[in-house]
Short mmCIF file of C-alpha atoms (C1' of nucleotides) in Angstrom, two decimals:
data_model
loop_
_atom_site.label_atom_id
_atom_site.label_comp_id
_atom_site.label_asym_id
_atom_site.label_seq_id
_atom_site.Cartn_x
_atom_site.Cartn_y
_atom_site.Cartn_z
CA MET A 1 403.00 -27.15 143.93
CA GLU A 2 406.31 -28.22 145.09
CA THR A 3 404.54 -31.64 146.78
CA THR A 4 408.02 -33.69 145.95
CA ARG A 5 410.03 -31.85 148.36
CA ASP A 6 407.49 -32.25 150.31
CA THR A 7 407.36 -35.75 150.46
CA ILE A 8 411.19 -35.91 150.73
CA LEU A 9 411.13 -33.50 153.71
CA ALA A 10 408.25 -36.04 155.57
CA ALA A 11 410.31 -38.80 154.91
CA ALA A 12 413.62 -37.17 156.41
CA ALA A 13 411.88 -36.43 159.26
CA GLU A 14 410.15 -39.64 159.93
CA LEU A 15 413.78 -41.47 159.67
CA LEU A 16 415.48 -38.47 162.14
CA ASP A 17 412.56 -39.54 164.50
CA GLN A 18 414.03 -43.00 164.00
CA SER A 19 417.45 -42.91 164.55
CA GLY A 20 418.51 -39.46 164.60
CA PRO A 21 420.67 -37.15 161.89
CA GLU A 22 422.82 -39.79 161.22
CA GLY A 23 420.14 -41.98 160.65
CA VAL A 24 418.85 -39.87 157.97
CA THR A 25 420.90 -40.83 154.86
CA LEU A 26 419.87 -40.41 151.32
CA ARG A 27 419.47 -43.26 149.98
CA GLY A 28 416.76 -43.79 152.99
CA VAL A 29 415.22 -40.78 152.40
CA ALA A 30 414.91 -41.68 148.61
CA GLN A 31 413.48 -44.58 149.20
CA ILE A 32 410.82 -43.62 151.80
CA ALA A 33 409.72 -40.77 149.44
CA GLY A 34 409.92 -43.46 146.37
CA LEU A 35 412.57 -41.92 144.07
CA SER A 36 416.32 -42.53 143.10
CA HIS A 37 418.74 -42.81 145.70
CA ASN A 38 420.02 -38.87 144.63
CA ALA A 39 416.59 -37.38 143.32
CA PRO A 40 416.77 -35.24 146.69
CA TYR A 41 420.26 -33.20 145.05
CA LYS A 42 417.36 -32.03 142.69
CA HIS A 43 415.62 -30.42 145.75
CA PHE A 44 418.29 -29.64 148.84
CA ARG A 45 421.48 -28.78 147.64
CA ASP A 46 422.93 -31.37 150.30
CA LYS A 47 422.58 -33.02 153.20
CA GLU A 48 422.77 -30.39 155.43
CA ALA A 49 420.26 -28.12 153.62
CA LEU A 50 417.90 -31.24 153.79
CA LEU A 51 418.60 -31.30 157.28
CA ALA A 52 418.24 -27.48 157.40
CA GLY A 53 414.47 -27.98 155.57
CA VAL A 54 413.65 -30.50 158.12
CA ALA A 55 414.33 -28.19 160.81
CA ALA A 56 412.64 -25.38 159.81
CA ARG A 57 409.72 -26.79 158.72
CA GLU A 58 409.09 -28.15 162.33
CA LEU A 59 409.97 -25.21 164.09
CA ARG A 60 407.46 -23.35 162.56
CA VAL A 61 404.85 -25.49 163.29
CA ARG A 62 406.46 -25.37 167.29
CA THR A 63 405.68 -21.85 167.05
CA ALA A 64 402.54 -21.87 165.43
CA ALA A 65 401.86 -24.11 168.22
CA MET A 66 403.02 -22.32 170.87
CA ALA A 67 401.37 -19.43 170.08
CA GLY A 68 398.04 -21.02 170.29
CA THR A 69 399.23 -22.22 173.70
CA ILE A 70 399.50 -18.27 174.25
CA ALA A 71 396.09 -17.24 173.04
CA ALA A 72 394.36 -20.05 175.13
CA SER A 73 395.86 -19.07 178.38
CA SER A 74 393.72 -17.00 180.99
CA ASP A 75 396.58 -14.50 182.22
CA PRO A 76 399.94 -13.59 181.29
CA LEU A 77 402.01 -15.27 183.88
CA THR A 78 399.75 -18.67 183.06
CA ALA A 79 400.54 -18.22 179.63
CA LEU A 80 404.51 -17.60 179.93
CA ARG A 81 404.22 -21.32 182.08
CA GLU A 82 402.56 -23.02 179.42
CA LEU A 83 404.50 -21.73 176.84
CA ALA A 84 407.41 -23.19 178.65
CA TYR A 85 406.11 -26.29 179.40
CA ASP A 86 404.70 -26.67 176.12
CA HIS A 87 408.26 -26.08 174.83
CA ILE A 88 409.85 -28.54 177.03
CA ARG A 89 406.98 -31.28 176.58
CA TRP A 90 407.50 -31.38 172.98
CA GLY A 91 411.41 -31.40 173.35
CA LEU A 92 411.70 -34.24 175.28
CA GLN A 93 408.79 -36.14 172.92
CA TYR A 94 411.08 -35.46 169.92
CA PRO A 95 414.67 -34.97 171.25
CA ASN A 96 415.74 -35.54 167.51
CA ARG A 97 414.06 -32.57 166.56
CA PHE A 98 414.49 -30.68 169.09
CA ARG A 99 418.06 -31.02 169.13
CA LEU A 100 418.29 -31.17 165.44
CA ILE A 101 416.97 -27.71 165.75
CA PHE A 102 418.97 -25.83 168.00
CA GLY A 103 422.16 -27.93 167.61
CA ARG A 104 425.08 -26.85 165.20
CA TRP A 105 425.10 -25.99 162.03
CA GLU A 106 428.31 -25.82 159.97
CA ARG A 107 426.98 -23.40 157.30
CA HIS A 108 423.92 -20.60 158.48
CA ASP A 109 419.93 -21.11 156.96
CA GLU A 110 418.32 -17.93 156.50
CA ASP A 111 415.46 -19.87 156.59
CA LEU A 112 415.58 -21.75 159.81
CA ALA A 113 417.58 -18.66 161.51
CA ASP A 114 414.44 -16.42 160.59
CA ALA A 115 411.70 -19.33 162.27
CA ALA A 116 414.15 -19.60 165.30
CA SER A 117 414.15 -15.50 165.58
CA GLU A 118 409.91 -16.15 165.47
CA THR A 119 410.35 -18.28 168.36
CA LEU A 120 412.66 -16.06 170.53
CA ARG A 121 410.33 -13.28 169.50
CA LEU A 122 407.47 -15.12 171.18
CA PHE A 123 408.80 -15.49 174.22
CA ILE A 124 410.10 -12.33 174.54
CA GLU A 125 406.15 -10.78 173.91
CA ALA A 126 404.93 -13.37 176.46
CA ILE A 127 407.47 -11.82 178.90
CA ALA A 128 406.81 -8.55 177.66
CA LEU A 129 403.40 -9.05 178.63
CA VAL A 130 403.97 -10.43 182.20
CA ARG A 131 406.47 -7.72 182.86
CA SER A 132 404.17 -4.80 182.20
CA ALA A 133 401.11 -6.71 184.23
CA GLY A 134 403.74 -5.85 186.77
CA LYS A 135 403.65 -9.58 188.00
CA ILE A 136 407.26 -10.16 187.35
CA ARG A 137 410.48 -7.85 188.64
CA PRO A 138 411.53 -5.02 186.32
CA GLY A 139 414.27 -6.05 183.64
CA ASP A 140 414.92 -6.05 180.06
CA ASN A 141 412.32 -8.24 178.33
CA GLU A 142 415.01 -9.74 175.71
CA ARG A 143 417.09 -10.66 178.14
CA THR A 144 414.91 -12.40 180.49
CA ALA A 145 413.28 -13.92 177.60
CA ALA A 146 416.84 -15.39 177.16
CA LEU A 147 417.63 -16.24 180.59
CA LEU A 148 414.06 -18.54 180.34
CA MET A 149 414.95 -20.35 177.14
CA SER A 150 418.66 -20.79 177.83
CA LEU A 151 417.43 -22.26 181.15
CA ILE A 152 414.52 -24.59 179.25
CA HIS A 153 417.14 -25.69 176.66
CA GLY A 154 419.74 -26.46 178.84
CA ALA A 155 417.03 -28.33 181.41
CA MET A 156 416.15 -30.45 178.27
CA GLU A 157 419.52 -31.15 177.17
CA MET A 158 420.46 -32.46 180.81
CA ALA A 159 416.95 -34.55 181.22
CA LEU A 160 417.97 -35.91 177.48
CA GLY A 161 421.18 -37.34 178.91
CA GLY A 162 420.02 -38.62 182.19
CA HIS A 163 421.74 -35.98 184.39
CA LEU A 164 418.37 -34.63 186.09
CA SER A 165 416.24 -37.09 187.42
CA ALA A 166 418.57 -39.36 188.44
CA GLU A 167 420.72 -38.06 191.23
CA GLY A 168 417.64 -35.21 192.45
CA LYS A 169 416.16 -35.62 195.87
CA GLY A 170 413.92 -32.29 194.79
CA ARG A 171 412.03 -32.48 191.57
CA SER A 172 414.33 -31.08 189.89
CA ASP A 173 412.89 -31.97 186.20
CA PRO A 174 412.52 -29.37 183.12
CA GLN A 175 409.34 -28.20 184.48
CA GLY A 176 410.03 -27.68 188.16
CA LEU A 177 413.20 -25.93 187.48
CA VAL A 178 411.39 -23.36 185.39
CA ASP A 179 408.82 -23.32 187.85
CA ASP A 180 412.08 -22.74 190.01
CA LEU A 181 413.18 -20.06 187.55
CA ILE A 182 409.76 -18.35 187.07
CA ASP A 183 409.26 -17.92 191.31
CA MET A 184 412.61 -15.86 191.54
CA LEU A 185 410.81 -13.81 188.85
CA LYS A 186 408.06 -12.91 190.56
CA MET A 187 408.26 -9.27 192.54
CA MET B 1 451.79 -48.57 181.31
CA GLU B 2 449.03 -47.42 178.61
CA THR B 3 450.96 -45.53 176.34
CA THR B 4 449.56 -46.43 173.60
CA ARG B 5 445.78 -45.80 174.81
CA ASP B 6 446.67 -42.75 175.38
CA THR B 7 448.49 -41.96 172.10
CA ILE B 8 445.74 -42.30 170.44
CA LEU B 9 443.06 -40.58 172.66
CA ALA B 10 445.06 -37.65 172.63
CA ALA B 11 444.79 -37.74 168.43
CA ALA B 12 441.45 -38.32 168.57
CA ALA B 13 440.74 -34.88 171.01
CA GLU B 14 442.69 -33.30 168.58
CA LEU B 15 440.95 -34.70 165.68
CA LEU B 16 437.53 -33.63 167.65
CA ASP B 17 438.63 -29.54 168.57
CA GLN B 18 439.70 -29.74 163.93
CA SER B 19 436.19 -31.07 162.73
CA GLY B 20 433.74 -32.83 165.58
CA PRO B 21 433.14 -35.98 166.16
CA GLU B 22 432.31 -36.53 162.67
CA GLY B 23 435.56 -35.97 162.16
CA VAL B 24 437.19 -38.24 164.42
CA THR B 25 437.42 -40.95 161.74
CA LEU B 26 439.32 -44.32 163.17
CA ARG B 27 441.38 -43.88 159.96
CA GLY B 28 442.79 -40.61 161.01
CA VAL B 29 443.14 -41.01 164.68
CA ALA B 30 445.66 -44.07 163.83
CA GLN B 31 447.55 -41.96 161.15
CA ILE B 32 448.09 -39.36 163.54
CA ALA B 33 449.21 -42.04 165.75
CA GLY B 34 451.18 -43.80 164.09
CA LEU B 35 449.52 -47.00 163.90
CA SER B 36 447.03 -49.19 161.09
CA HIS B 37 443.95 -48.29 160.82
CA ASN B 38 442.50 -50.49 162.76
CA ALA B 39 444.97 -50.74 165.83
CA PRO B 40 442.38 -48.41 167.62
CA TYR B 41 439.88 -51.34 167.87
CA LYS B 42 442.29 -53.39 170.38
CA HIS B 43 442.06 -50.61 173.03
CA PHE B 44 438.09 -49.49 172.25
CA ARG B 45 435.03 -51.45 171.58
CA ASP B 46 434.69 -49.08 168.56
CA LYS B 47 434.44 -45.84 167.67
CA GLU B 48 431.61 -44.42 170.40
CA ALA B 49 433.92 -45.67 172.88
CA LEU B 50 436.55 -44.21 171.71
CA LEU B 51 434.48 -40.89 171.67
CA ALA B 52 433.56 -41.89 175.39
CA GLY B 53 437.32 -42.07 176.57
CA VAL B 54 438.42 -38.95 174.84
CA ALA B 55 434.80 -37.39 176.71
CA ALA B 56 435.70 -38.95 180.79
CA ARG B 57 439.35 -38.07 180.21
CA GLU B 58 438.84 -34.45 179.48
CA LEU B 59 435.93 -33.88 181.87
CA ARG B 60 438.29 -35.67 184.88
CA VAL B 61 440.60 -32.63 183.93
CA ARG B 62 438.35 -29.70 183.97
CA THR B 63 436.89 -31.29 187.42
CA ALA B 64 440.09 -30.88 188.16
CA ALA B 65 440.92 -27.32 187.42
CA MET B 66 437.89 -26.43 188.82
CA ALA B 67 437.76 -27.84 192.04
CA GLY B 68 441.34 -25.33 192.12
CA THR B 69 439.40 -22.54 191.29
CA ILE B 70 437.22 -22.83 194.01
CA ALA B 71 440.26 -23.61 196.26
CA ALA B 72 442.10 -20.39 195.27
CA SER B 73 438.94 -18.85 195.73
CA SER B 74 439.22 -15.56 198.73
CA ASP B 75 434.92 -16.36 199.45
CA PRO B 76 431.88 -18.96 198.88
CA LEU B 77 429.84 -17.05 196.69
CA THR B 78 432.84 -15.92 194.94
CA ALA B 79 433.58 -19.34 194.29
CA LEU B 80 430.69 -20.26 192.57
CA ARG B 81 430.90 -17.29 190.15
CA GLU B 82 434.44 -18.58 189.19
CA LEU B 83 433.26 -22.17 188.90
CA ALA B 84 430.60 -21.06 187.02
CA TYR B 85 432.40 -18.31 184.51
CA ASP B 86 435.02 -20.97 184.45
CA HIS B 87 432.75 -23.65 183.00
CA ILE B 88 432.13 -21.31 180.71
CA ARG B 89 434.87 -20.29 179.25
CA TRP B 90 436.20 -23.69 178.75
CA GLY B 91 432.98 -24.40 176.74
CA LEU B 92 433.00 -21.77 174.59
CA GLN B 93 436.91 -21.68 174.21
CA TYR B 94 436.34 -26.13 172.91
CA PRO B 95 432.47 -26.44 171.86
CA ASN B 96 433.27 -29.61 170.36
CA ARG B 97 434.32 -31.09 174.17
CA PHE B 98 431.47 -29.58 175.78
CA ARG B 99 429.33 -30.70 172.71
CA LEU B 100 430.85 -34.44 173.20
CA ILE B 101 431.19 -34.60 176.38
CA PHE B 102 427.35 -33.57 177.60
CA GLY B 103 425.64 -34.21 174.68
CA ARG B 104 423.62 -37.43 173.45
CA TRP B 105 425.25 -40.96 173.71
CA GLU B 106 423.58 -43.98 172.28
CA ARG B 107 425.40 -46.56 175.27
CA HIS B 108 425.93 -45.80 178.44
CA ASP B 109 429.65 -45.46 179.51
CA GLU B 110 430.79 -45.96 183.11
CA ASP B 111 433.48 -43.77 182.63
CA LEU B 112 432.04 -40.71 181.51
CA ALA B 113 428.93 -41.19 183.73
CA ASP B 114 431.38 -41.58 186.84
CA ALA B 115 433.62 -37.81 185.59
CA ALA B 116 430.06 -36.22 185.13
CA SER B 117 428.18 -37.03 188.81
CA GLU B 118 432.00 -35.50 190.22
CA THR B 119 431.53 -32.74 188.51
CA LEU B 120 427.84 -31.85 189.82
CA ARG B 121 428.36 -33.22 192.91
CA LEU B 122 431.31 -30.03 192.89
CA PHE B 123 428.74 -27.86 191.99
CA ILE B 124 426.55 -28.96 194.60
CA GLU B 125 429.10 -28.02 196.74
CA ALA B 126 429.78 -25.02 196.14
CA ILE B 127 426.25 -24.28 196.25
CA ALA B 128 426.12 -25.89 199.79
CA LEU B 129 428.89 -23.67 200.88
CA VAL B 130 427.39 -20.65 200.00
CA ARG B 131 423.82 -21.41 201.55
CA SER B 132 425.27 -22.31 204.94
CA ALA B 133 427.06 -19.12 204.81
CA GLY B 134 423.76 -17.63 204.31
CA LYS B 135 424.59 -15.53 201.29
CA ILE B 136 421.39 -16.90 199.19
CA ARG B 137 417.95 -18.00 199.95
CA PRO B 138 417.03 -21.24 201.41
CA GLY B 139 416.37 -24.02 199.23
CA ASP B 140 417.71 -28.06 198.27
CA ASN B 141 421.68 -27.69 197.03
CA GLU B 142 421.15 -30.26 194.57
CA ARG B 143 418.21 -28.39 192.48
CA THR B 144 419.38 -25.25 193.03
CA ALA B 145 422.96 -27.05 191.19
CA ALA B 146 420.59 -28.49 188.76
CA LEU B 147 419.01 -25.19 187.73
CA LEU B 148 422.74 -23.14 187.66
CA MET B 149 424.24 -26.16 185.67
CA SER B 150 420.65 -26.06 183.42
CA LEU B 151 421.18 -22.69 182.47
CA ILE B 152 424.97 -22.37 182.09
CA HIS B 153 424.78 -25.65 179.44
CA GLY B 154 421.80 -23.95 177.47
CA ALA B 155 423.33 -20.63 177.42
CA MET B 156 426.35 -22.09 175.52
CA GLU B 157 424.29 -23.84 173.63
CA MET B 158 422.42 -21.11 172.23
CA ALA B 159 425.19 -19.15 172.43
CA LEU B 160 427.31 -21.92 170.12
CA GLY B 161 424.40 -21.40 167.97
CA GLY B 162 424.62 -17.46 167.28
CA HIS B 163 420.90 -17.48 169.14
CA LEU B 164 422.16 -15.07 172.58
CA SER B 165 424.73 -12.35 171.65
CA ALA B 166 422.86 -11.51 168.20
CA GLU B 167 419.41 -10.33 169.47
CA GLY B 168 419.76 -9.21 173.20
CA LYS B 169 420.33 -5.35 173.66
CA GLY B 170 420.98 -5.98 177.21
CA ARG B 171 424.90 -8.62 177.80
CA SER B 172 422.91 -11.71 177.61
CA ASP B 173 426.09 -13.96 177.25
CA PRO B 174 426.13 -16.91 179.35
CA GLN B 175 428.42 -14.41 181.71
CA GLY B 176 425.46 -11.90 181.82
CA LEU B 177 422.80 -14.71 182.01
CA VAL B 178 424.56 -16.47 184.90
CA ASP B 179 425.07 -13.43 186.57
CA ASP B 180 421.11 -12.73 187.21
CA LEU B 181 420.45 -15.96 188.33
CA ILE B 182 423.04 -15.70 191.33
CA ASP B 183 421.53 -12.47 191.73
CA MET B 184 418.09 -13.72 191.80
CA LEU B 185 419.26 -16.60 194.37
CA LYS B 186 420.79 -13.90 196.89
CA MET B 187 418.81 -13.32 200.21
"C1'" DA C 1 412.85 -29.59 134.86
"C1'" DC C 2 413.25 -33.52 136.99
"C1'" DC C 3 414.43 -38.23 137.50
"C1'" DT C 4 417.87 -42.50 137.17
"C1'" DG C 5 421.84 -45.91 137.64
"C1'" DA C 6 427.24 -45.64 136.93
"C1'" DA C 7 431.22 -44.52 139.77
"C1'" DC C 8 434.40 -42.52 143.11
"C1'" DA C 9 436.27 -41.52 147.52
"C1'" DC C 10 434.84 -42.09 151.99
"C1'" DC C 11 433.94 -44.39 156.68
"C1'" DG C 12 433.38 -48.17 160.52
"C1'" DT C 13 434.22 -52.52 161.01
"C1'" DT C 14 435.35 -57.62 160.54
"C1'" DC C 15 438.76 -61.06 159.90
"C1'" DA C 16 442.92 -63.73 159.03
"C1'" DA C 17 447.13 -63.74 159.78
"C1'" DG C 18 451.65 -62.27 161.24
"C1'" DT C 19 455.16 -61.11 165.59
"C1'" DA D 1 449.51 -59.65 173.54
"C1'" DC D 2 449.47 -56.37 169.81
"C1'" DC D 3 449.08 -55.03 164.91
"C1'" DT D 4 448.86 -55.68 160.45
"C1'" DG D 5 446.40 -55.66 155.15
"C1'" DA D 6 442.33 -56.88 152.61
"C1'" DA D 7 437.59 -57.03 152.64
"C1'" DC D 8 432.54 -56.25 153.41
"C1'" DA D 9 428.86 -53.11 153.45
"C1'" DC D 10 427.58 -48.67 154.01
"C1'" DC D 11 427.54 -43.37 152.53
"C1'" DG D 12 427.53 -38.57 150.92
"C1'" DT D 13 428.83 -36.86 146.36
"C1'" DT D 14 429.07 -35.86 140.87
"C1'" DC D 15 428.42 -36.89 136.44
"C1'" DA D 16 427.08 -38.49 132.43
"C1'" DA D 17 422.18 -39.77 129.94
"C1'" DG D 18 417.52 -40.18 129.77
"C1'" DT D 19 412.44 -38.10 129.39
#
DNA sequence: ACCTGAACACCGTTCAAGT
DNA sequence: ACCTGAACACCGTTCAAGT
């Protein structure tokens, strides 16, 4: 029954999309939520905790959606590719959410860390299924998952910064680079 | 003859290393530089321009160092690997500089963009040398460079966020992941 | 338990002067 | 041309009250 807390989180997410983490002011959040400018302090100890709440909430929604994507795929290799594409599509659409979730945190947030390791686990499982189906070369599933996630994050970061699409002759957008990696992983 | 400008840049870089971009306050910079709190406005139009100046200056130094790394290597493949390692080592040592340079910018900064494309060109040339020596599989050099740089950036971001070393059984640190990629690129 | 209003220290930025 | 001091609007955070 924490509808007030959720109202605050929704307001913060709205401001985050509009103008990034710096744009998420306690006063702005409170105004959208219809509260006094320091009411959020009764629900979050400070601004960083509020942002961590937004990040964890969004990441859980994303992870659930990705699980759905896997379930809807016809075979393990397609599932892996769709999982990656899904992640990229979301990141490009909501760059501020993506950066907030995977960016730097001053303090460790348990809730966010849990959500992140769940996402990682999903990638590891997707890799494990492809590998046990004999579609990709032998290796450690966790390490291959780290390789794929790192590439996705880096490619997204470069794409958001305009360092990718601009200069490549080939289709060096995030999806293209992920395709390259998956092709090289194939046996 | 812009020693004042350089003094300001050095002061800003110092604060950046200590406490990130938010820690770079105009007042703090001016104090370290021995100026009044708004003297920097005579050299940079606003805070973002100041940070862009810091980023461009640091990236040029880095690119020169990387060029030296290449020149000092015995063969093209070693040069490529050392180039990547060098970049990773620097990023892990100066996370705030790394994030500033390759992170998000509100405004486009010509100087920084130039420095960044020079860095990219260095990677492309390193790839081209390895490829023309027949050490890695055929492909587009720019796209392969984008693949490698994306992986490096993403792995660094994940390592800095504590998402890499923690859960991997295998040695899934940035260097290890880059090794994996280069191994897969080999013919 | 939850919310409010006033207050504090800090920040980026602007402006009218000074040399 | 370069620097200064005062001022403005804004921000995160704290605190004493209110219900």
